CSV table of C-alpha atoms in Angstrom, one decimal:
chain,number,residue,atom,x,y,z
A,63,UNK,CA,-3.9,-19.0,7.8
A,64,UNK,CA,-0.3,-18.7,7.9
A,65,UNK,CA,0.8,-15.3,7.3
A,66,UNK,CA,5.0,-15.2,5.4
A,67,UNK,CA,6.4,-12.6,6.8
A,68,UNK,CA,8.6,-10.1,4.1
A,69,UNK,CA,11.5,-7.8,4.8
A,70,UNK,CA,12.0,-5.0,2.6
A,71,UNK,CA,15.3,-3.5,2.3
A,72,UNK,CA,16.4,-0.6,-0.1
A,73,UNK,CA,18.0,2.7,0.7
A,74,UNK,CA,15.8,4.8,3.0
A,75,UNK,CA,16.1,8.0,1.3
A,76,UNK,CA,16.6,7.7,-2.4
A,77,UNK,CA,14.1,5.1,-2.3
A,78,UNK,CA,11.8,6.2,0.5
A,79,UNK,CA,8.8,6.2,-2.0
A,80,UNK,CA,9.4,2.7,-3.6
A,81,UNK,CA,10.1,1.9,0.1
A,82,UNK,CA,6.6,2.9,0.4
A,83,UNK,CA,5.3,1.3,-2.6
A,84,UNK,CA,5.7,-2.1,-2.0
A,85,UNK,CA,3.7,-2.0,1.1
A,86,UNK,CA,1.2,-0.1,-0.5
A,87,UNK,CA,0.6,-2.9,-3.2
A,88,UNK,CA,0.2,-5.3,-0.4
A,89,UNK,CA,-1.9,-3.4,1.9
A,90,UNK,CA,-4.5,-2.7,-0.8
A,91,UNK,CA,-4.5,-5.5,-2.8
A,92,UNK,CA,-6.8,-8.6,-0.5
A,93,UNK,CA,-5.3,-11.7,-1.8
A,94,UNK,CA,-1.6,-10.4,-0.8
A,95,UNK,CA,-3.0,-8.5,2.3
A,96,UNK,CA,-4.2,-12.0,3.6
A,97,UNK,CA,-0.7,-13.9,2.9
A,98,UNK,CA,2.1,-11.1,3.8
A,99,UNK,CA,3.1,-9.1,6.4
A,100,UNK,CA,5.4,-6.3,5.2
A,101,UNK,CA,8.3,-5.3,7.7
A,102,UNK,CA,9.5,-1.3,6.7
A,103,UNK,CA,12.2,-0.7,9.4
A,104,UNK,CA,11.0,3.0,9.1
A,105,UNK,CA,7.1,1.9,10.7
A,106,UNK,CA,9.2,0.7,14.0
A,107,UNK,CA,8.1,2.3,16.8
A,108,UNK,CA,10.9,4.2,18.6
A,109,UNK,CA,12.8,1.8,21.1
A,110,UNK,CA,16.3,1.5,23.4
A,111,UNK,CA,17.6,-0.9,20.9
A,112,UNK,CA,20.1,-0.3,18.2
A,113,UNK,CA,18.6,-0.1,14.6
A,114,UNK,CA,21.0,-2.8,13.8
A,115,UNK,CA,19.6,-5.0,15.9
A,116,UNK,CA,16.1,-4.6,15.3
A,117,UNK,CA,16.5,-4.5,11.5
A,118,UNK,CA,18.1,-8.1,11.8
A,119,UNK,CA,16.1,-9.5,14.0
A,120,UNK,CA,13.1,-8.7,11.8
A,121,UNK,CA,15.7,-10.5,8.9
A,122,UNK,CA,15.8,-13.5,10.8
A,123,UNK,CA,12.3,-14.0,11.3
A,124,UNK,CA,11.1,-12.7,7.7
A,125,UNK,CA,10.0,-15.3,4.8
A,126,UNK,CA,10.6,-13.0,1.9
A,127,UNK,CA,13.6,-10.6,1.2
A,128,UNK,CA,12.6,-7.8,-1.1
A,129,UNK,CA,15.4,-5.8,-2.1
A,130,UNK,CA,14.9,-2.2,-4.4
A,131,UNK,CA,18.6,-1.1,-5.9
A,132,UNK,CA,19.0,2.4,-6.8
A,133,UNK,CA,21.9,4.9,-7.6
A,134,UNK,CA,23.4,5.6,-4.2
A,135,UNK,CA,24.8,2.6,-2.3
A,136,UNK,CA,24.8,4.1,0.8
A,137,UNK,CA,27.0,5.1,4.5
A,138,UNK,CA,29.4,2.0,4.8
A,139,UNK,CA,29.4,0.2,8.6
A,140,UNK,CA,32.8,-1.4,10.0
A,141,UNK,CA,31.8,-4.6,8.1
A,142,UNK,CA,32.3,-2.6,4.9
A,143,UNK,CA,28.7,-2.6,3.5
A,144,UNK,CA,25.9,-0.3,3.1
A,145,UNK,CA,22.9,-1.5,5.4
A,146,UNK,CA,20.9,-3.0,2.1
A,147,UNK,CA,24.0,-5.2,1.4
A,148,UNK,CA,24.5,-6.1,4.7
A,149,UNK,CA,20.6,-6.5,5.0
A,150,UNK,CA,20.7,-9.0,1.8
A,151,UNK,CA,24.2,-11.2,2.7
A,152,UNK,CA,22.2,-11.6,6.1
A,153,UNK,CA,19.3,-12.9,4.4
A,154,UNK,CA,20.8,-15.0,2.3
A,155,UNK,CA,23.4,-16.2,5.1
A,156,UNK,CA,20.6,-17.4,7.4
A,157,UNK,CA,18.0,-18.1,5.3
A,158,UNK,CA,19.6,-19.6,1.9
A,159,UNK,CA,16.6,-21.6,0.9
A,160,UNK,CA,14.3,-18.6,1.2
A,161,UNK,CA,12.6,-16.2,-1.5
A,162,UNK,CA,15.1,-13.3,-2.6
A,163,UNK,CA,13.3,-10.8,-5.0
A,164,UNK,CA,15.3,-7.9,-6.4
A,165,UNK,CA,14.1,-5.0,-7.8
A,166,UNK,CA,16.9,-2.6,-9.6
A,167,UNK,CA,15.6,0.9,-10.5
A,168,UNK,CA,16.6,2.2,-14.1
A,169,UNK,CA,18.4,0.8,-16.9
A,170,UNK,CA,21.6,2.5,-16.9
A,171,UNK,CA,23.9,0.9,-14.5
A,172,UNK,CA,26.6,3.5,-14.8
A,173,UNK,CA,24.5,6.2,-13.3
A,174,UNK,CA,25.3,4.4,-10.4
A,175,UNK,CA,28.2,4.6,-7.5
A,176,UNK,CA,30.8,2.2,-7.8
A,177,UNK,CA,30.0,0.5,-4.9
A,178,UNK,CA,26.4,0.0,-5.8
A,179,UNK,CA,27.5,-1.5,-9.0
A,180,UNK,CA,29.8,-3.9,-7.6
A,181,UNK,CA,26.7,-4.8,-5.5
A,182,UNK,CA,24.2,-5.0,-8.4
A,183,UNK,CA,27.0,-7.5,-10.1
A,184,UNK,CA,26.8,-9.7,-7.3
A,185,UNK,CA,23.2,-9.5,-7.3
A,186,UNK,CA,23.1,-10.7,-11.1
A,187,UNK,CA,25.4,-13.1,-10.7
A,188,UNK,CA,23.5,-15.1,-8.6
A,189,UNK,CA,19.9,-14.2,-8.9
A,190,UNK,CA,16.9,-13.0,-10.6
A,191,UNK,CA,15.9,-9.5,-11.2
A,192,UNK,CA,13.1,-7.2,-12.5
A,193,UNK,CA,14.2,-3.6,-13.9
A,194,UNK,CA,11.3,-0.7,-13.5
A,195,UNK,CA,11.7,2.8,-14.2
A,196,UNK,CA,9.2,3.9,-11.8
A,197,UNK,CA,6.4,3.4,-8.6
A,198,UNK,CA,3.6,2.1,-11.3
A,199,UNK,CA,5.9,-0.6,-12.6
A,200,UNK,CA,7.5,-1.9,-9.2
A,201,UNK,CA,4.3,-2.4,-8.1
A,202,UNK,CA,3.4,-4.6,-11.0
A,203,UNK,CA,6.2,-6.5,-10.4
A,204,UNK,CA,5.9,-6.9,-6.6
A,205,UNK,CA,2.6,-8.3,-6.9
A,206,UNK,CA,3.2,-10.6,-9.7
A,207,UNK,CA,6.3,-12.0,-7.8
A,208,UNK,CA,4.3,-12.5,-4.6
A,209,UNK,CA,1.3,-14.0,-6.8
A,210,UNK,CA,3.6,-16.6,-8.4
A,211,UNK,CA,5.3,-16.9,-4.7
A,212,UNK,CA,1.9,-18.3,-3.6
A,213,UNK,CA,1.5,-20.4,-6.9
A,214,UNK,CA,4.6,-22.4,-5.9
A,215,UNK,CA,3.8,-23.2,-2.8
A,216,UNK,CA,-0.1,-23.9,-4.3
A,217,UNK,CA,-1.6,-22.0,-2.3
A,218,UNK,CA,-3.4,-19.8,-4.8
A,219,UNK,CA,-3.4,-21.0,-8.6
A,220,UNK,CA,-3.0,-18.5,-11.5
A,221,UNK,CA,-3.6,-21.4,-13.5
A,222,UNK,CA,-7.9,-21.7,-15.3
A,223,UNK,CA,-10.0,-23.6,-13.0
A,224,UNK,CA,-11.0,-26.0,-15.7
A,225,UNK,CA,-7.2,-27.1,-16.4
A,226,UNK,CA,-6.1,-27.7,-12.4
A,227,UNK,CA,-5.3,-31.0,-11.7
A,228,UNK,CA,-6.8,-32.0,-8.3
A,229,UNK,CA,-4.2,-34.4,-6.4
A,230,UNK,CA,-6.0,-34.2,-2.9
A,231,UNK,CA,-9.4,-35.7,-4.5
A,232,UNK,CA,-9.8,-39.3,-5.5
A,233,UNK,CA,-12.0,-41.2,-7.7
A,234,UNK,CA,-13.6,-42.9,-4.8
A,235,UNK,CA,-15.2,-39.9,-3.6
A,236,UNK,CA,-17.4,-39.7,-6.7
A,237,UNK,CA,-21.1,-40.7,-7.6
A,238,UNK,CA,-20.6,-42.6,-10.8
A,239,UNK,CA,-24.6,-42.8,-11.1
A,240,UNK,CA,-24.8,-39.1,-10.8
A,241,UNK,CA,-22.3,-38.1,-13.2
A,242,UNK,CA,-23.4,-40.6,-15.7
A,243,UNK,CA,-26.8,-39.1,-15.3
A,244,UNK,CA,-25.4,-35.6,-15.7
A,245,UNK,CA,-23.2,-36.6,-18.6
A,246,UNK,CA,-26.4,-37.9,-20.7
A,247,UNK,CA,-28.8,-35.4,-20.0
A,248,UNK,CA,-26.3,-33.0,-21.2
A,249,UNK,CA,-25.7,-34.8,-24.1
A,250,UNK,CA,-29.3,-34.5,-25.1
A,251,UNK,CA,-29.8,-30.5,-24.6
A,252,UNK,CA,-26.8,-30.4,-26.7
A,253,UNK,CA,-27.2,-32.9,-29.2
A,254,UNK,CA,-24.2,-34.7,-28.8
A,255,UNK,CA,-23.3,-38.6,-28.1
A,256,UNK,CA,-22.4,-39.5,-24.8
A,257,UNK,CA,-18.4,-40.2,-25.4
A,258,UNK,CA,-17.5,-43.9,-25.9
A,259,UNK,CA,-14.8,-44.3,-23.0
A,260,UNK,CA,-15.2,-45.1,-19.3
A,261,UNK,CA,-16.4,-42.8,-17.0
A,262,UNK,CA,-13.7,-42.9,-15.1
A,263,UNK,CA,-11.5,-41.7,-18.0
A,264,UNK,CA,-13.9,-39.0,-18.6
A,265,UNK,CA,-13.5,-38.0,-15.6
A,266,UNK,CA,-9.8,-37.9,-15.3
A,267,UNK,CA,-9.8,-36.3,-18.3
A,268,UNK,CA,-11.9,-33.6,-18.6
A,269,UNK,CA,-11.8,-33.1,-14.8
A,270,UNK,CA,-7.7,-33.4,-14.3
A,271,UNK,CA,-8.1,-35.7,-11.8
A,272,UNK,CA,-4.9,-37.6,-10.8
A,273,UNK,CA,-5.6,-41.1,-11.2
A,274,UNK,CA,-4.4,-43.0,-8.1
């Protein structure tokens, strides 16, 4: 089972519990535990290398780029950028086809620095965001973001059972004799007429299989 890696970036200390958070929703919830593998820089064990380059390496390998936006934008590096920036426009430098889901913490965007406003225009500019007002509703969030993550790429379905359409199976593969013998004998428990079209209609029908 292939496991997508995700990279979390926000600002270590203002956001240390939200930090926290996301992992937690994934660590405790199975279906997510299963599918993700979440990358806090602050779990990394203590090493020679520079933080700079460990936190990109684990960028360039990572699936899914969850970025939490707060007040305070953060110590600027000789690039100019506070390390969630620079953590995002490597991200989405290197991996442009990949998932980018941004979280932005309270409604009032003057609250924050200047700098982190410039960054949360850029960020609305170009993508979708969630706003949450605290742990309880990031964590909502996260998880519904991740669930429809694995929705597009069917690999789970939040869709009924009874209404997914099933492209993998063909009509070939099923006992017409059964069914039919099935169909009628449920048609007289339940005092109804066995419907007037072909079987194979039925099926495709009432089953959503994808006629081939």
């Amino acid at each position: 089972m292939k496991q997508y890696r995700i990279f979390v970036s926000a600002h270590q200390k203002e956001l240390k519990e939200e930090r926290a958070a996301v992992k937690e929703i994934i660590l405790s919830n199975s279906t997510l535990r299963d599918f993700f593998d979440v990358f806090l820089f602050e779990d990394s064990p203590a090493k020679g290398k520079s933080p700079v380059t460990t936190y990109l390496k684990q960028i360039d390998n990572s699936d899914i780029y969850i970025g939490i936006i707060g007040n305070e934008y953060g110590i600027k590096g000789k690039d100019g950028f506070s390390p969630t920036e620079r953590e995002f426009r490597r991200f989405i430098k290197t991996k442009p086809k990949e998932e980018v889901l941004i979280f932005i913490k309270g409604k009032n965007d003057s609250q924050r620095d200047k700098d982190t406003q410039k960054f949360v225009e850029a960020v609305r500019n170009s993508y979708i965001y969630k706003r949450f007002t605290n742990k309880d509703e990031l964590r909502t969030q996260v998880l519904n973001s991740l669930i429809s993550y694995l929705d597009g790429k069917r690999i789970i379905s939040k869709t009924p059972f009874d209404q997914i359409i099933s492209r993998e199976v063909g009509y070939e593969l099923i006992d017409e004799k059964e069914v039919k013998d099935f169909l009628e004998n449920r048609a007289i428990k339940l005092n109804v007429a066995v419907p007037k079209i072909s079987l194979k209609d039925c099926l495709i029908k009432t089953l959503k299989m994808a006629p081939r």
